[in-house]
Short mmCIF file of C-alpha atoms in Angstrom, two decimals:
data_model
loop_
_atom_site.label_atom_id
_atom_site.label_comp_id
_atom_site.label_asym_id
_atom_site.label_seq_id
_atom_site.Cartn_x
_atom_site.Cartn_y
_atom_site.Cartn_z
CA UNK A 1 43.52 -6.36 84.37
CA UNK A 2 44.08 -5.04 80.40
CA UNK A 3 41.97 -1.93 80.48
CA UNK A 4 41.30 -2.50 76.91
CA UNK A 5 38.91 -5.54 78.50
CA UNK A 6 36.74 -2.63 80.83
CA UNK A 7 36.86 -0.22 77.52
CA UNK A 8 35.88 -2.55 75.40
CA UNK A 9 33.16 -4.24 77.77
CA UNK A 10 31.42 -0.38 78.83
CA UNK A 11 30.79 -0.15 75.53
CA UNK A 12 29.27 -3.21 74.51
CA UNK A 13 27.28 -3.42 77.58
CA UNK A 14 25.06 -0.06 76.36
CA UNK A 15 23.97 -1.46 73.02
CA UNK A 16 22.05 -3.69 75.20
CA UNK A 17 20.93 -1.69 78.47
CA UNK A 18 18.06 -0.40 76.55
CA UNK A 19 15.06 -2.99 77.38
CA UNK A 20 13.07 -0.36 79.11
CA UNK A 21 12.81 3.53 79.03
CA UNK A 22 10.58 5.75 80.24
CA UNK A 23 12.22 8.69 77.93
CA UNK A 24 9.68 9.58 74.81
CA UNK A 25 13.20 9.88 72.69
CA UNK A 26 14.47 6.35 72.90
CA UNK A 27 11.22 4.84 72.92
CA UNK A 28 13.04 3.24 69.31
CA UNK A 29 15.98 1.92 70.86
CA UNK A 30 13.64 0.00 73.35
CA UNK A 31 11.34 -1.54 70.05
CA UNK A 32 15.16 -2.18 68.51
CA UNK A 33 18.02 -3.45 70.79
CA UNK A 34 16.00 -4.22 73.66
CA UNK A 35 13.87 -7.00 72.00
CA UNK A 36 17.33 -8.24 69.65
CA UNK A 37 18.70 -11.70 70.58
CA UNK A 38 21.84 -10.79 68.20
CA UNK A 39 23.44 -7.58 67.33
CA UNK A 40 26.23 -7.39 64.33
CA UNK A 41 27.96 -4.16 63.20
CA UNK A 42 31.30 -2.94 61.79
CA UNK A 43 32.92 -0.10 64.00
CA UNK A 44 35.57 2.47 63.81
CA UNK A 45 36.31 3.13 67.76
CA UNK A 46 38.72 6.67 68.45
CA UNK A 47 40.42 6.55 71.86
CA UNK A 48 41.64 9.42 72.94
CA UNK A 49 43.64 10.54 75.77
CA UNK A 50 43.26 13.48 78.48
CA UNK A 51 46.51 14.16 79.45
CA UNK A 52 48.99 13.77 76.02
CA UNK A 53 45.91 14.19 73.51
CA UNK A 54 46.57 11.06 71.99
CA UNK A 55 44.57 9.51 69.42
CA UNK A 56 44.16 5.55 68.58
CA UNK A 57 42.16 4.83 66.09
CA UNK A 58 40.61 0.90 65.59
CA UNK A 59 38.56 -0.74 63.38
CA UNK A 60 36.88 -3.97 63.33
CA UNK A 61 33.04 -5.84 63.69
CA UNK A 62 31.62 -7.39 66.75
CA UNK A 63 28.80 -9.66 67.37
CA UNK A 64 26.80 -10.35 70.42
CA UNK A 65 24.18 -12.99 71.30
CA UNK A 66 21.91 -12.52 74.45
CA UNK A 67 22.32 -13.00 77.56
CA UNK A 68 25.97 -13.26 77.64
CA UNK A 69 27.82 -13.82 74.82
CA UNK A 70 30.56 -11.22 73.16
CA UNK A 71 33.22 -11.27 69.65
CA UNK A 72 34.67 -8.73 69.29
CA UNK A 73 36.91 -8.21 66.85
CA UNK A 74 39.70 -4.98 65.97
CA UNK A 75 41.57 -5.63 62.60
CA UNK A 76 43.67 -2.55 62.58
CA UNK A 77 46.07 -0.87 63.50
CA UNK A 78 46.49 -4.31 65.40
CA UNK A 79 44.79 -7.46 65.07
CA UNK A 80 43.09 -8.40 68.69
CA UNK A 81 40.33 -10.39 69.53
CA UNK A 82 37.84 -10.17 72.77
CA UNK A 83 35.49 -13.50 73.74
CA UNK A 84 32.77 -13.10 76.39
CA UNK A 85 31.21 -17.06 76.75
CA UNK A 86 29.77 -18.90 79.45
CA UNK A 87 33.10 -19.70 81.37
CA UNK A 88 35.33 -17.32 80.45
CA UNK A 89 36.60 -13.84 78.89
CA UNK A 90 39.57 -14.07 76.45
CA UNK A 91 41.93 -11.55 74.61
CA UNK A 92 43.86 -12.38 72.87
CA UNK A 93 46.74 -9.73 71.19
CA UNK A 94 47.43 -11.74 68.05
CA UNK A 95 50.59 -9.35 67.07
CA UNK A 96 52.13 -10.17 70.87
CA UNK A 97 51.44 -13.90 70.15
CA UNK A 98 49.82 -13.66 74.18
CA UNK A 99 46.79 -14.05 75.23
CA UNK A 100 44.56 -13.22 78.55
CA UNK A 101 42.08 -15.38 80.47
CA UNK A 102 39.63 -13.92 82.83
CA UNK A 103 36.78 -15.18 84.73
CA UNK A 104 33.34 -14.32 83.56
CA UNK A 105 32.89 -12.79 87.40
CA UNK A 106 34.99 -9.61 86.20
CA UNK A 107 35.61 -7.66 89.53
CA UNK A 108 35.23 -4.01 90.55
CA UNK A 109 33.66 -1.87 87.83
CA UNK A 110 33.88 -4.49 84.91
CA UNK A 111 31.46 -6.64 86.65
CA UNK A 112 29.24 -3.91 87.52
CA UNK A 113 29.50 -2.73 83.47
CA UNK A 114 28.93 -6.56 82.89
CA UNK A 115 25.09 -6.49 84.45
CA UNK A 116 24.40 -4.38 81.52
CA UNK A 117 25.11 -7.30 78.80
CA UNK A 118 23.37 -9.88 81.07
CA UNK A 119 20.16 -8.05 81.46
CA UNK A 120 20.17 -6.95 84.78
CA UNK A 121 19.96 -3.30 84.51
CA UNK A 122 17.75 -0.48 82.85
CA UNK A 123 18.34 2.78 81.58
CA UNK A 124 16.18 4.94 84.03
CA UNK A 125 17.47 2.60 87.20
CA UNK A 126 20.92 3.83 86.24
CA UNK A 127 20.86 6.86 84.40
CA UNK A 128 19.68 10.65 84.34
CA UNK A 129 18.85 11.14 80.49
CA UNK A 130 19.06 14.39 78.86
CA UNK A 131 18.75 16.00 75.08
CA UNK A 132 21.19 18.53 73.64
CA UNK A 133 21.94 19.14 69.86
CA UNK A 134 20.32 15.94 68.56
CA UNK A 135 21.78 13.47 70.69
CA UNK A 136 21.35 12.09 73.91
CA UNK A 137 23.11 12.11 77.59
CA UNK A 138 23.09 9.78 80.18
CA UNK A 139 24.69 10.74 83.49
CA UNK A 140 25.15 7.39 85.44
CA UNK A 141 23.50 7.73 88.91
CA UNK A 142 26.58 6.20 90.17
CA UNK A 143 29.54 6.85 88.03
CA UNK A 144 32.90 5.03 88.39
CA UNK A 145 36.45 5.24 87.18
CA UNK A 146 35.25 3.90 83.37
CA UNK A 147 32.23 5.81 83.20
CA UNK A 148 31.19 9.13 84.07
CA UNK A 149 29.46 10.16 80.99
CA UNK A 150 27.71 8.83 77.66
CA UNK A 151 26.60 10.61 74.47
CA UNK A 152 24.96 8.92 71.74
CA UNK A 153 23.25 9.56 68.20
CA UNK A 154 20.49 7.30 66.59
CA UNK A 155 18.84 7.26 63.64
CA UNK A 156 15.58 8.23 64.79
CA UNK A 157 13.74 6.52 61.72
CA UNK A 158 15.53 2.91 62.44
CA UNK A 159 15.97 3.07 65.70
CA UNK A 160 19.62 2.48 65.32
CA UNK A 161 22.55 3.84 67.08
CA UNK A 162 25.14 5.16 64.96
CA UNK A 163 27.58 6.58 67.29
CA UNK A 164 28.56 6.27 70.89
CA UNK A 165 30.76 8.47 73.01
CA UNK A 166 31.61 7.31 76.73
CA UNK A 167 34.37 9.53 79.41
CA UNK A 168 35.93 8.18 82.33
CA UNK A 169 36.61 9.56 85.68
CA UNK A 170 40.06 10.90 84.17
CA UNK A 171 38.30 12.81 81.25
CA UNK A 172 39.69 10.13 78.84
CA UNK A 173 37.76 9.40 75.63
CA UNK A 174 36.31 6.23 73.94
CA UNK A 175 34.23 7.44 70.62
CA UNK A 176 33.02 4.44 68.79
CA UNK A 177 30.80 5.33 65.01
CA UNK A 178 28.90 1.99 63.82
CA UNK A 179 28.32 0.53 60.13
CA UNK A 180 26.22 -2.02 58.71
CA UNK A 181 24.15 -2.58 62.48
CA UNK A 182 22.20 -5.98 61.94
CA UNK A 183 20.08 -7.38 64.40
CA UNK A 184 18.89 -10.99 65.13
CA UNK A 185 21.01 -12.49 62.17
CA UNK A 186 21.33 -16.73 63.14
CA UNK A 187 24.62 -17.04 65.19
CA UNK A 188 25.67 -20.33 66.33
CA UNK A 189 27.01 -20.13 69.81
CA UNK A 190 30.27 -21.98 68.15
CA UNK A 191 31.23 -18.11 67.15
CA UNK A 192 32.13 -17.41 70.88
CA UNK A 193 34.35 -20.40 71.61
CA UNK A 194 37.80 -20.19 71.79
CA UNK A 195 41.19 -22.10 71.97
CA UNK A 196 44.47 -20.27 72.60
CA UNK A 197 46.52 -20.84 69.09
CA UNK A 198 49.92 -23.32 69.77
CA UNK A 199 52.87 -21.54 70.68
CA UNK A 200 51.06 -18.31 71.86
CA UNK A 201 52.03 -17.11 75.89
CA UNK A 202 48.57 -17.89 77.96
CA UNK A 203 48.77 -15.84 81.23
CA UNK A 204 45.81 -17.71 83.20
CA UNK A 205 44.00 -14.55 85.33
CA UNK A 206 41.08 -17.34 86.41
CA UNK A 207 42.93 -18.95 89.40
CA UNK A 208 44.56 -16.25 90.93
#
């Protein structure tokens, strides 16, 4: 599988994990993204590599719709575009002229990231929550090979997450800052369909 699908999918899955919380500091996040049926924001997202110290930056805007709908979209350095719908995840790598087809059951640790978007889990089911310097870790109660940590700021006065920082198992990086969050803006679930484009390579992951 593209690991750019299971970085892409951790980190959409926690701007919607946060329905209930027992912790006093994210009481806001609860009030904010746990109650939106949409989410819209602009992002810049740093990867950054343990072993060479490599950096990628990416920017772009994404837009989800409850319970399981995902666009997400990076404009540069490359264009590239990620769809989560009802039958099917598709990216497609517009500069490679290919593009990927996955079933919505994503196995191993994408699936288990996946519960997150649908609904299924809760912060304190999943994760030991701590405070240090103004932001917030969670340790996952169960970590796996794409997540093993998360850091993340808010805006304490909106309730809005403005930057998200998640390491794997291998110490690897994925530091995402948001711009322009909107929540419960009128999507039509037309946004999240997708045809491949003509004369594009379509490498069919669904019936293997």
């Amino acid at each position: 599988m593209n690991r750019n699908i299971t970085t892409y999918i951790v980190a959409i899955c926690f701007l919607f994990i946060f329905s209930s919380s027992a912790h006093a500091g994210l009481e806001s996040l609860t009030k904010t993204y746990g109650k939106a049926q949409t989410i819209t924001a602009d992002f810049v997202q740093t990867l950054i590599h343990k072993n060479s110290g490599s950096k990628n930056v990416r920017t772009g805007h994404f837009t989800i719709k409850r319970p399981q709908l995902v666009r997400w979209v990076t404009s540069k350095p490359s264009k590239e575009l990620l769809i989560v719908n009802k039958n099917a995840v598709w990216n497609y790598l517009e500069d490679e002229e290919v593009v990927y087809k996955y079933p919505r059951d994503l196995a191993d640790e994408s699936q288990n990231a996946l519960r997150f978007l649908l609904g299924d889990s809760k912060v304190d089911n999943d994760f030991y929550v701590e405070e240090e310097n103004g932001s917030y870790i969670l340790l996952p109660k169960e970590p796996t090979a794409n997540l093993t940590e998360a850091e993340l700021w808010l805006d304490e006065s909106t309730g809005v997450i403005t930057r998200l920082r998640i390491i794997d198992f291998y110490g690897n990086i994925n530091d995402i800052t948001f711009k322009n969050v909107q929540f419960d803006k009128a999507v039509n679930d037309s946004v999240f369909d997708f045809t491949p484009p003509k004369g594009v390579d379509v490498e069919d992951n669904t019936k293997k």
